[in-house]
Short mmCIF file of C-alpha atoms and ligand atoms in Angstrom, two decimals:
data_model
loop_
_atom_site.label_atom_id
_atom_site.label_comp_id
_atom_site.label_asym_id
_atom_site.label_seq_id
_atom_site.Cartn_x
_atom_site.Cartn_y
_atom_site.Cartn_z
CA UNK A 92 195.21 11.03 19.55
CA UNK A 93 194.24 9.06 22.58
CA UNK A 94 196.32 7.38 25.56
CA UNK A 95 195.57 4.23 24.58
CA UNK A 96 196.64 4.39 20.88
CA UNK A 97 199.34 5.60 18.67
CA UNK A 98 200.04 8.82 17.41
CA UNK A 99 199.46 7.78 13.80
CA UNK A 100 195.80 6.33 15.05
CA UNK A 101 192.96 8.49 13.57
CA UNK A 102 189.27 8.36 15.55
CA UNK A 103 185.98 9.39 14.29
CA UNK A 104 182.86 9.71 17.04
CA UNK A 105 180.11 8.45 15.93
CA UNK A 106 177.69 10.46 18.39
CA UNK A 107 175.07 9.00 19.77
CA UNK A 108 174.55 10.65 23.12
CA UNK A 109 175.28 8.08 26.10
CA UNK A 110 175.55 5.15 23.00
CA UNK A 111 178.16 7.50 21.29
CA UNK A 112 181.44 5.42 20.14
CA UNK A 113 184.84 5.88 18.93
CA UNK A 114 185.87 4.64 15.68
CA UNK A 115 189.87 3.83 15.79
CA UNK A 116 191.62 3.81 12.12
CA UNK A 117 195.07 2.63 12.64
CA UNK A 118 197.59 0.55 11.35
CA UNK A 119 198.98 -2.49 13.48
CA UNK A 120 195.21 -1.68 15.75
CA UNK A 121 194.67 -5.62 15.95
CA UNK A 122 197.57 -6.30 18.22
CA UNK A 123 197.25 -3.78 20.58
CA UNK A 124 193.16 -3.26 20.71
CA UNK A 125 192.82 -4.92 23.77
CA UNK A 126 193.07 -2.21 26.11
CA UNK A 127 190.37 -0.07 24.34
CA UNK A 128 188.32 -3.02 24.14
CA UNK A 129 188.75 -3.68 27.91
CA UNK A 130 188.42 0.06 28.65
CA UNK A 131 184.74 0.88 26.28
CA UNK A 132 182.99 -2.75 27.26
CA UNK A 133 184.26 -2.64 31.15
CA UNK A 134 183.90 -6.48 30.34
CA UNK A 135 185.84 -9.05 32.09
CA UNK A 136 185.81 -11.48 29.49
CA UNK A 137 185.02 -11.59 25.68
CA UNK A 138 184.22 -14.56 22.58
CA UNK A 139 185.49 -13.12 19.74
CA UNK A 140 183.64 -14.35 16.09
CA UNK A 141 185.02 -14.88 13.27
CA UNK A 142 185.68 -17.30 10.65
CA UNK A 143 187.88 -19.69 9.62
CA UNK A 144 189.70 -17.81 6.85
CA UNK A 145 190.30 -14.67 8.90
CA UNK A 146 190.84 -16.33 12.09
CA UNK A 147 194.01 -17.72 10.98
CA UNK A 148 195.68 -14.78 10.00
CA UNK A 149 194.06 -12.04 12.55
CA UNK A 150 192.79 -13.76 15.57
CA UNK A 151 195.91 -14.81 17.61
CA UNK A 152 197.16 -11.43 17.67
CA UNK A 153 193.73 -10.34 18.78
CA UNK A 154 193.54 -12.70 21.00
CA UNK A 155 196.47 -11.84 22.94
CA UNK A 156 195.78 -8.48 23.35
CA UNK A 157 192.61 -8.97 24.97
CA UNK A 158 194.28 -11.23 27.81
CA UNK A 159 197.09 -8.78 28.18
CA UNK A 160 194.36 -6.15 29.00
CA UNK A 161 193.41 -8.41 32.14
CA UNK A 162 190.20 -9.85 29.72
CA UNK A 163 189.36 -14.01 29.79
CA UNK A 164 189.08 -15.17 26.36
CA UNK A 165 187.16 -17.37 24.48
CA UNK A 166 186.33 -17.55 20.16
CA UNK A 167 183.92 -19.04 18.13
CA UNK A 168 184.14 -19.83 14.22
CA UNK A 169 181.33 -19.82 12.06
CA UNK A 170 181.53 -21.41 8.51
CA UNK A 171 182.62 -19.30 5.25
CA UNK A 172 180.29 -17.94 3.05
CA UNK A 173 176.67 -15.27 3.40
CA UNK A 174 174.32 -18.49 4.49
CA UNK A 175 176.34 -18.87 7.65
CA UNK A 176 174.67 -15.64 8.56
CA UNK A 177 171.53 -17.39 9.80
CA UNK A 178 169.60 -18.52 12.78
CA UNK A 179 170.89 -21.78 13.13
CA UNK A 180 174.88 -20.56 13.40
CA UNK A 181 173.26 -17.75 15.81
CA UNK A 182 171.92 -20.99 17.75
CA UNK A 183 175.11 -22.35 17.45
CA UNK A 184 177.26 -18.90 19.09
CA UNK A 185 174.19 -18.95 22.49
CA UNK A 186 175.46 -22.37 22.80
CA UNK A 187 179.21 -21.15 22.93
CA UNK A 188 178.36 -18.54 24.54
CA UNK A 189 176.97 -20.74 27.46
CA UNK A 190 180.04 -22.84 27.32
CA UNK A 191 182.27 -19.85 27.77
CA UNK A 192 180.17 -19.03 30.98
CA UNK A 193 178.76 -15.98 29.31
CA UNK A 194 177.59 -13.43 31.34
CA UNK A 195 175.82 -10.26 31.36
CA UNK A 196 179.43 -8.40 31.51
CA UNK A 197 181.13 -10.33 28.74
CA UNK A 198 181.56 -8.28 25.50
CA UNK A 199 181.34 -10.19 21.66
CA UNK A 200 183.72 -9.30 19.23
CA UNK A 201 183.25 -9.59 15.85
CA UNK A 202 186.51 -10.17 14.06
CA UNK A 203 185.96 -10.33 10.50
CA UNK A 204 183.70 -8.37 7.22
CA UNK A 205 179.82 -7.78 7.24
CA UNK A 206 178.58 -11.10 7.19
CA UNK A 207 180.60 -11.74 10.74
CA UNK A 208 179.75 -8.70 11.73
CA UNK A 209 176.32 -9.04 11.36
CA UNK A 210 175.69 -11.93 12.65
CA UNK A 211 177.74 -11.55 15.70
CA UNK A 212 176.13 -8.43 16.01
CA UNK A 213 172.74 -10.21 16.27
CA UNK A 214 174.03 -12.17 19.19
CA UNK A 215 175.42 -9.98 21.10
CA UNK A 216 172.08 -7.70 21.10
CA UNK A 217 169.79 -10.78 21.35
CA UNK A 218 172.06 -13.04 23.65
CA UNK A 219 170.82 -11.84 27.80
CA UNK A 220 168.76 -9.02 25.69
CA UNK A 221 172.15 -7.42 24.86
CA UNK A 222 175.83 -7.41 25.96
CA UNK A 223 178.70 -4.95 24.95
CA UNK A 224 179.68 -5.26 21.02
CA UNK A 225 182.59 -4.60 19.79
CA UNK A 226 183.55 -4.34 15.90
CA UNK A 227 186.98 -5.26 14.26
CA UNK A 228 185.92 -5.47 10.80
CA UNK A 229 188.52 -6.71 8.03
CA UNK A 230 186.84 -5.86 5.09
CA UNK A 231 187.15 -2.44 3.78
CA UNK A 232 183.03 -2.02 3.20
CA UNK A 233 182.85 -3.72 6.92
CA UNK A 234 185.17 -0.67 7.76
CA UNK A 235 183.28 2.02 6.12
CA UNK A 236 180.07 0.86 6.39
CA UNK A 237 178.63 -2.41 7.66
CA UNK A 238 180.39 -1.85 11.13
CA UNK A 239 178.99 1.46 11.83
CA UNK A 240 175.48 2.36 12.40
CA UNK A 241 174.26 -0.75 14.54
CA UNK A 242 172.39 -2.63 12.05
CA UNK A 243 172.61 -6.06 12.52
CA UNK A 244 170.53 -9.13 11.64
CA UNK A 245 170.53 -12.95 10.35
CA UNK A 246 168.97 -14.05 7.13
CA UNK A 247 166.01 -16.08 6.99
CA UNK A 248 164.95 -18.79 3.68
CA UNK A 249 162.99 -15.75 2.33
CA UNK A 250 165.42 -12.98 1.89
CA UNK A 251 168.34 -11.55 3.45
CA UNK A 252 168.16 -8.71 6.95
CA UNK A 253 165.75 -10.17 7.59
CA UNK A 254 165.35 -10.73 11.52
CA UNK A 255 167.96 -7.91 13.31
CA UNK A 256 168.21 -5.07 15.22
CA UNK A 257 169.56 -2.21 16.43
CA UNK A 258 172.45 -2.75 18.44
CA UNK A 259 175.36 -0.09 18.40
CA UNK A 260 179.23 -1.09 19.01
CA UNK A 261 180.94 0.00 22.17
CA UNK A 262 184.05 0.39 19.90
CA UNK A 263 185.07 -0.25 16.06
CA UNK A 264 188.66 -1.11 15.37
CA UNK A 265 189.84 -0.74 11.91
CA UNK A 266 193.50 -1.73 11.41
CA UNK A 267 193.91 -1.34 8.07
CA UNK A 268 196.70 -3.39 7.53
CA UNK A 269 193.92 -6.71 7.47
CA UNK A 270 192.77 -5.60 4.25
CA UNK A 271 196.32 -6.81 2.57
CA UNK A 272 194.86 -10.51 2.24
CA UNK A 273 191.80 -8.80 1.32
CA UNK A 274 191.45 -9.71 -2.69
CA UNK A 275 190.96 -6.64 -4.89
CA UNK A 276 187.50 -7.49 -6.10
CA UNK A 277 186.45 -7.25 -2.32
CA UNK A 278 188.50 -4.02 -2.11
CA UNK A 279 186.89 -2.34 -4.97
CA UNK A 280 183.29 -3.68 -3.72
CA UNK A 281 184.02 -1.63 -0.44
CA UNK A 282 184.97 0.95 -2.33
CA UNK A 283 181.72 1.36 -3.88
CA UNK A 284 180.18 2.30 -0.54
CA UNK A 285 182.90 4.97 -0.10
CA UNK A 286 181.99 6.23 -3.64
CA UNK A 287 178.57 6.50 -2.65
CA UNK A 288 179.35 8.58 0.54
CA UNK A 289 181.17 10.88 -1.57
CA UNK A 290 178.98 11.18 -4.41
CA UNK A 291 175.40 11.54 -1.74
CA UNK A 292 177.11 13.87 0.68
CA UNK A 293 180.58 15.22 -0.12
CA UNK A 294 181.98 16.93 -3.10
CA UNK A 295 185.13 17.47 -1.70
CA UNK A 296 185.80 13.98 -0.68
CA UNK A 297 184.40 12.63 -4.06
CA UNK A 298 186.81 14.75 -5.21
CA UNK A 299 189.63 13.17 -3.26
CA UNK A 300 188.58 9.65 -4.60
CA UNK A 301 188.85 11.08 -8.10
CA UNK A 302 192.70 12.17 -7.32
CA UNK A 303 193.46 9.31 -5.09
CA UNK A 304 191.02 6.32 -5.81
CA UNK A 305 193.94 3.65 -7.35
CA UNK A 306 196.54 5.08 -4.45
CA UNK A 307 193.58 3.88 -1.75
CA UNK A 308 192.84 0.80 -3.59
CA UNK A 309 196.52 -0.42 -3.52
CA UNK A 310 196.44 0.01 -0.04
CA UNK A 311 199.08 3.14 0.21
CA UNK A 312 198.29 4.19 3.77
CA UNK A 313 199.09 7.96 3.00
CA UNK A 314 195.67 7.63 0.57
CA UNK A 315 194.10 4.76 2.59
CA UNK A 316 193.70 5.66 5.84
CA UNK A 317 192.01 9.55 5.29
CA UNK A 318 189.47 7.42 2.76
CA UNK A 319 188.61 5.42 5.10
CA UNK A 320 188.45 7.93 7.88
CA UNK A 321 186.59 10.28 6.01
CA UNK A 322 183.61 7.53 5.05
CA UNK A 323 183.14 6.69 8.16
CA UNK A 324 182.40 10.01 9.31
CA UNK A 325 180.39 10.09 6.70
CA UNK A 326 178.47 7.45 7.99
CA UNK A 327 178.44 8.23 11.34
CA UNK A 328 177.08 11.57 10.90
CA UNK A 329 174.34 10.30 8.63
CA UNK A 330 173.41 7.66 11.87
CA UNK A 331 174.39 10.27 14.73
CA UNK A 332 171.42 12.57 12.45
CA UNK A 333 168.72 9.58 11.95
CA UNK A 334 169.79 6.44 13.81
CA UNK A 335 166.80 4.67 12.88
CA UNK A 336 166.23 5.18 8.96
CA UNK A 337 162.98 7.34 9.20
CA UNK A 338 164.86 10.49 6.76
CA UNK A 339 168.67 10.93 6.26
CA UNK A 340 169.20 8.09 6.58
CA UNK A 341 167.37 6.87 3.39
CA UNK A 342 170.05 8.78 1.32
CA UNK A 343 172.56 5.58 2.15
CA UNK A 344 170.18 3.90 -0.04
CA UNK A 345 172.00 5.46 -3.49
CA UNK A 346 172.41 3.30 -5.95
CA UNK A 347 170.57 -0.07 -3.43
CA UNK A 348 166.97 -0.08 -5.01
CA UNK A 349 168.65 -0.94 -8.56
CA UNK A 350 171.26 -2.46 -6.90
CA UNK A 351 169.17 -5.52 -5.20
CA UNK A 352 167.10 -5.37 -8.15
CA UNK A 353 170.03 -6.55 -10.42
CA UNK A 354 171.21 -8.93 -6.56
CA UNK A 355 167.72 -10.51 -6.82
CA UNK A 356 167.82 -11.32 -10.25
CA UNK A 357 171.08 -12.82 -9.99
CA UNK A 358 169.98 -15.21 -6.83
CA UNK A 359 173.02 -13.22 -4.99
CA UNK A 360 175.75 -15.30 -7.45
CA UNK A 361 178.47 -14.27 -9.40
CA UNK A 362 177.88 -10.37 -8.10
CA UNK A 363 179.02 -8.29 -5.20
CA UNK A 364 176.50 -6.13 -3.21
CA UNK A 365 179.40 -3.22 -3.67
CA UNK A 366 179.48 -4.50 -7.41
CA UNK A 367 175.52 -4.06 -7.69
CA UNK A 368 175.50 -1.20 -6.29
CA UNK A 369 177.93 0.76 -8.48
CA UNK A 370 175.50 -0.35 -11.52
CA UNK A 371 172.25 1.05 -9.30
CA UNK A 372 174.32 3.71 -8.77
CA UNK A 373 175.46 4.56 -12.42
CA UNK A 374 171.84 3.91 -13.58
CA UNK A 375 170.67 6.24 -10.45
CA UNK A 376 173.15 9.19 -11.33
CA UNK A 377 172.12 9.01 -15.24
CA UNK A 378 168.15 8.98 -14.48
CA UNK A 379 168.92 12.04 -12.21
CA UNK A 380 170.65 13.65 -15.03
CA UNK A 381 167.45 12.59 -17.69
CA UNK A 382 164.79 14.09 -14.62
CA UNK A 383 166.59 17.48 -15.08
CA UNK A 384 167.80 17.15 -11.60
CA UNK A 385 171.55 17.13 -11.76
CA UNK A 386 173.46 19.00 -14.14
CA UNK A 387 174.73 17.28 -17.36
CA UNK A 388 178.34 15.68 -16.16
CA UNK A 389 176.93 14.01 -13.10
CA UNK A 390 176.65 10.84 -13.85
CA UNK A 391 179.57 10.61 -16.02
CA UNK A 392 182.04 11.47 -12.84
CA UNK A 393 180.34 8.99 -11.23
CA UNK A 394 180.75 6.48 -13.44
CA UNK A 395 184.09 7.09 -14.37
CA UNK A 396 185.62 6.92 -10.82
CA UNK A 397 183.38 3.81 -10.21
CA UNK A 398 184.87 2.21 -13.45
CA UNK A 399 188.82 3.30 -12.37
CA UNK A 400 187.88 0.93 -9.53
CA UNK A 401 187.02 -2.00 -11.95
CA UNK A 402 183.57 -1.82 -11.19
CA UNK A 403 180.75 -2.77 -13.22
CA UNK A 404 179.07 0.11 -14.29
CA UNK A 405 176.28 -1.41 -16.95
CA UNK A 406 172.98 -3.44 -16.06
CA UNK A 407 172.96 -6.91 -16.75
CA UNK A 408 170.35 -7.35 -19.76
CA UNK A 409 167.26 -8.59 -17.49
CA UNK A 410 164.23 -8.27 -19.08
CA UNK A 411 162.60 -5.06 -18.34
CA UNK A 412 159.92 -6.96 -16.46
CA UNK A 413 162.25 -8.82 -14.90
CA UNK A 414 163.59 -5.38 -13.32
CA UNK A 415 160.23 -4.20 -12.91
CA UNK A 416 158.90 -7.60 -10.77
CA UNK A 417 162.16 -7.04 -8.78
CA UNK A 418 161.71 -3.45 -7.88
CA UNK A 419 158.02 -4.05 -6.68
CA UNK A 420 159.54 -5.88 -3.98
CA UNK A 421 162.35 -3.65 -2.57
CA UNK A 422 161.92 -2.98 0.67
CA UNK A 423 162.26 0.44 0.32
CA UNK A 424 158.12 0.74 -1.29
CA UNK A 425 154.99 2.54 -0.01
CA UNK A 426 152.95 1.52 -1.93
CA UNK A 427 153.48 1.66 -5.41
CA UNK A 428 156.29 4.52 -5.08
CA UNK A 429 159.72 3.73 -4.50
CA UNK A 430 161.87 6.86 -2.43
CA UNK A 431 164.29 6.51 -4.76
CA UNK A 432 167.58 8.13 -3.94
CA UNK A 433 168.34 10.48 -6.81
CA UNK A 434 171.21 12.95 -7.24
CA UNK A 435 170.84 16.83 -7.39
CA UNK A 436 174.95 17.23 -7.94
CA UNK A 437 177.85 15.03 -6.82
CA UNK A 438 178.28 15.62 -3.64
CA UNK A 439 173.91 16.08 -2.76
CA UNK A 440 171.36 13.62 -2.31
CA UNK A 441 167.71 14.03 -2.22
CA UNK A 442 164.77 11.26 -2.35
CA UNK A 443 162.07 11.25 -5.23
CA UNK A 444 158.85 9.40 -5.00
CA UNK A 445 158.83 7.00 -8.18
CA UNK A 446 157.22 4.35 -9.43
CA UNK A 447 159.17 1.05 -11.03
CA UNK A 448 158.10 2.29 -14.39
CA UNK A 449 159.30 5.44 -13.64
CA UNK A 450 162.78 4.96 -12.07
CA UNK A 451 162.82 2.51 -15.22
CA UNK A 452 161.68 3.54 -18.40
CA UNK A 453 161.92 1.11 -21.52
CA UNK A 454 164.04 3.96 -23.02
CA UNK A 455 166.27 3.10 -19.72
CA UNK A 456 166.95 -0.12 -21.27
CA UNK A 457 167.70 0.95 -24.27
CA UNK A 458 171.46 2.61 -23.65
CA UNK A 459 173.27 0.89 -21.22
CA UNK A 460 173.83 3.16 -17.49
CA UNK A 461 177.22 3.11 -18.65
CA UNK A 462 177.25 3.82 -21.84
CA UNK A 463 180.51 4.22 -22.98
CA UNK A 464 182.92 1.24 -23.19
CA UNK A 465 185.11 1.07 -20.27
CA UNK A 466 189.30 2.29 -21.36
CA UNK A 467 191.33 0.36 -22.74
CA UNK A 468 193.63 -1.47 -20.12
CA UNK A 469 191.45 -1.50 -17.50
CA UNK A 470 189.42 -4.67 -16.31
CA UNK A 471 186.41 -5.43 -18.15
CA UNK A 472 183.28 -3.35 -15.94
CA UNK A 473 180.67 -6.63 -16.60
CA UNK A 474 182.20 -9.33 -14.99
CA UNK A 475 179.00 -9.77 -13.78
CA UNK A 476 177.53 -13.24 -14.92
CA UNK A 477 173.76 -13.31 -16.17
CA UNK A 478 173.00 -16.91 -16.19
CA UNK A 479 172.78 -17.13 -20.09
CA UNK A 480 169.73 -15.13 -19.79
CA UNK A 481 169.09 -13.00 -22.50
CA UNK A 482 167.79 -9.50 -22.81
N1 NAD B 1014 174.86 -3.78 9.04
C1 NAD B 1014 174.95 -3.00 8.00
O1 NAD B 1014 174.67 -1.79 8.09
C2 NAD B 1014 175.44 -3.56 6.71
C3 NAD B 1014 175.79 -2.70 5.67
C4 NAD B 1014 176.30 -3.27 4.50
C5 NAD B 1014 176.44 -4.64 4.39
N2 NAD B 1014 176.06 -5.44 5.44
C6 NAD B 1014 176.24 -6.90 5.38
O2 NAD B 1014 177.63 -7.16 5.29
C7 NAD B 1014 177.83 -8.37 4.58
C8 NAD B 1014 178.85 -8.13 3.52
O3 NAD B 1014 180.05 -7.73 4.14
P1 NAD B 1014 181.47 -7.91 3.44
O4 NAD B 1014 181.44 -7.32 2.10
O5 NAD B 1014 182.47 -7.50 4.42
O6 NAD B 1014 181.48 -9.48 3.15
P2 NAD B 1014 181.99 -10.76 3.97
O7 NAD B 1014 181.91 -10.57 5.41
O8 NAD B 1014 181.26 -11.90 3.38
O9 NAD B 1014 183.53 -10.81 3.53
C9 NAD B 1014 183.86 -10.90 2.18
C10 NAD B 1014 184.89 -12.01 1.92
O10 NAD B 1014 186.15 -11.61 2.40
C11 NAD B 1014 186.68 -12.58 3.30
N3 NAD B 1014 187.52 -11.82 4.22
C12 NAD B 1014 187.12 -11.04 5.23
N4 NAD B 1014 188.17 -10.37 5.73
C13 NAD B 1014 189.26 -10.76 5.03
C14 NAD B 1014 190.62 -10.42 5.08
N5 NAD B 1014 191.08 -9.46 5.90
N6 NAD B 1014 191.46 -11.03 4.23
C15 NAD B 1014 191.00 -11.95 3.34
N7 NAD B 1014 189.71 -12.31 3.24
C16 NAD B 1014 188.85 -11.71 4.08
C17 NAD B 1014 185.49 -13.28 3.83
O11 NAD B 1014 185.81 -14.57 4.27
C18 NAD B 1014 184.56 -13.31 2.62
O12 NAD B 1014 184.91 -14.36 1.77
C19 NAD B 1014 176.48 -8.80 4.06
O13 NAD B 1014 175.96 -9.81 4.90
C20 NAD B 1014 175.64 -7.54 4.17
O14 NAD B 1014 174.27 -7.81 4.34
C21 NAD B 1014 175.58 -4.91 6.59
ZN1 ZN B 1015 175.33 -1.32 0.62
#
């Protein structure tokens, strides 16, 4: 597709005028992404981030690549784990940053999922008030979603995104061959997001997911590498239309506002974001459905793919105020409506302005989002832990 790459590489534009970017999907990209990287930063040297689990498999390769396009090469780790996605490790990559004789024209390269992404992200539009960005994202949500769109931030003590910006990639580089360590519960959480592309924008590609979802998830590049592809298109068309969340973009909320609801109450343990979100999104397909907005077998098609993926479809049995305390603080409130992301088919989106009693009736509570019983043979849908608390 492009003289850098190989013919099997695939490349979505996420168009953004002079800040438009390629997005390379390609298998074996890692070892030979230097040369792009080199080409869309015009930087003479580059700290790749990442951490210690995915710098040992990916980063030498990486690495290499980058010095045989001509770049000077430096890395920085940051611990495992969501709280290394704070101030203090941003502290710690300036610091590295000034040890590697940073400069205006050296490019940061996040090599890793969301939470590296993120936070090197933060850096690299904070660090000189913003150097060329580059995202190699090993996660398959990091692929489809967290890596496009150039939202990137640090958490603070009182609640996650909190300070960030945005900052858009020169380039994103998703070899899909990184996701083979990737463990399948992280797989299917990714997967989530490319469910929810499909089911707020695209009936045809939700479509595709429901003939292809298990092929993707095992990794088959024949039904990989279009899914991935076609998501973050997806994504880049929503950002290309409304880069800074004022309309459009709100529709990427689908399935969120339950979704941290059911995060919150769970203090962020024992649950995936991907995993909360296929329950907000379940719930969020069945109120549409009850609101006479989508047509009766919505929400079921939703559910059903979302459950082939071993998600959990159900709501852990919070109290209803419990719910109801959590939803008054999504961000997503003016005052006391929520624009809730509803569903007027699979494949369309639209926004409704509800209140937390209204996207949550007590009758809500009453039959589980997913209602029935996930098929025998497949994984159990509530993995989800509740903390012993009961409904
Ligand atoms: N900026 C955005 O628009 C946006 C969107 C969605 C999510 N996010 C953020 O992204 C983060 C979540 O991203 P994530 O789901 O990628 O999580 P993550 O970055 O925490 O990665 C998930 C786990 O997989 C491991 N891992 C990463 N790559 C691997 C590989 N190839 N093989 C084996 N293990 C690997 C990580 O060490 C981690 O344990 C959150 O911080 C979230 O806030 C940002
Ligand atoms: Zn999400």
């Amino acid at each position: 597709m492009s003289a850098a790459g190989s013919a099997g590489d695939r490349e979505v534009t996420v168009a953004l005028g002079e800040r438009s970017y390629p997005v390379v999907i390609g298998s074996g990209l890692l070892a030979r992404a230097g040369a792009r990287i080199a080409d869309r930063t015009q930087a003479k040297q580059a700290l790749v981030v990442s951490e210690p689990g995915v710098a040992r498999r990916y980063l030498a390769p990486l690495e290499r690549s980058l010095r045989r396009a001509g770049l000077r090469v430096g890395s920085a780790l940051v611990p495992a784990g969501e709280s290394a996605k704070s101030l203090r490790q941003a502290g710690r990559l300036y610091e590295a940053l000034v040890r590697f004789g940073g400069d205006r024209g050296t490019a940061v390269v996040a090599l890793g999922g969301g939470k590296v992404g993120d936070l090197a992200g933060f850096v690299a539009a904070t660090w000189l008030r913003g150097v060329p960005f580059v995202q190699v994202p090993t996660t398959l949500l990091a692929m489809v979603d967290s890596s496009v769109g150039g939202k990137v931030a640090v958490n603070l003590p009182r609640g996650k995104n909190l300070a960030g910006a945005f900052h858009q990639p020169r380039l994103v580089v998703a070899d899909p061959d990184t996701l083979a360590s990737l463990p399948a519960r992280e797989r299917a959480a990714g997967m989530a997001e490319i469910v929810k592309a499909g089911a707020i924008l695209d009936a045809d590609f939700f479509a595709r997911l429901e003939r292809d979802v298990e092929r993707a998830l095992e990794l088959q590049p024949g039904a990989l590498v279009p899914v991935i592809e076609r998501a973050c298109a997806i994504k880049g068309e929503v950002v290309a239309r409304d880069e800074r969340e004022s309309g459009l973009r709100m529709l990427l909320n689908f399935g969120h506002t339950l979704g941290h609801a059911v995060e919150t109450l769970q203090h962020y343990r024992g649950i995936l974001h991907g995993e909360a979100v296929a329950i907000g999104m379940c719930f969020a397909a069945r109120r549409s459905e009850e609101l006479g907005l989508a047509p009766a077998g919505t929400a079921p098609r939703v559910r059903d793919l979302l459950a082939r993926c071993a998600l959990p479809t159900d709501l852990p049995p919070f109290p209803r105020r419990a719910y109801l305390a959590a939803l008054r603080v999504d961000k997503k409130r003016s005052d006391a409506q929520i624009r809730y992301v509803v569903l007027r088919a699979v494949g369309k989106a639209d926004t409704m302005p509800l209140t937390p009693e209204e996207i949550l009736p007590a009758a809500a509570l009453a039959t589980p989002a997913g209602r029935r019983a996930p098929r025998a043979g497949k994984r159990p849908a509530a993995r989800a832990r509740t903390r012993g608390r009961k409904a």
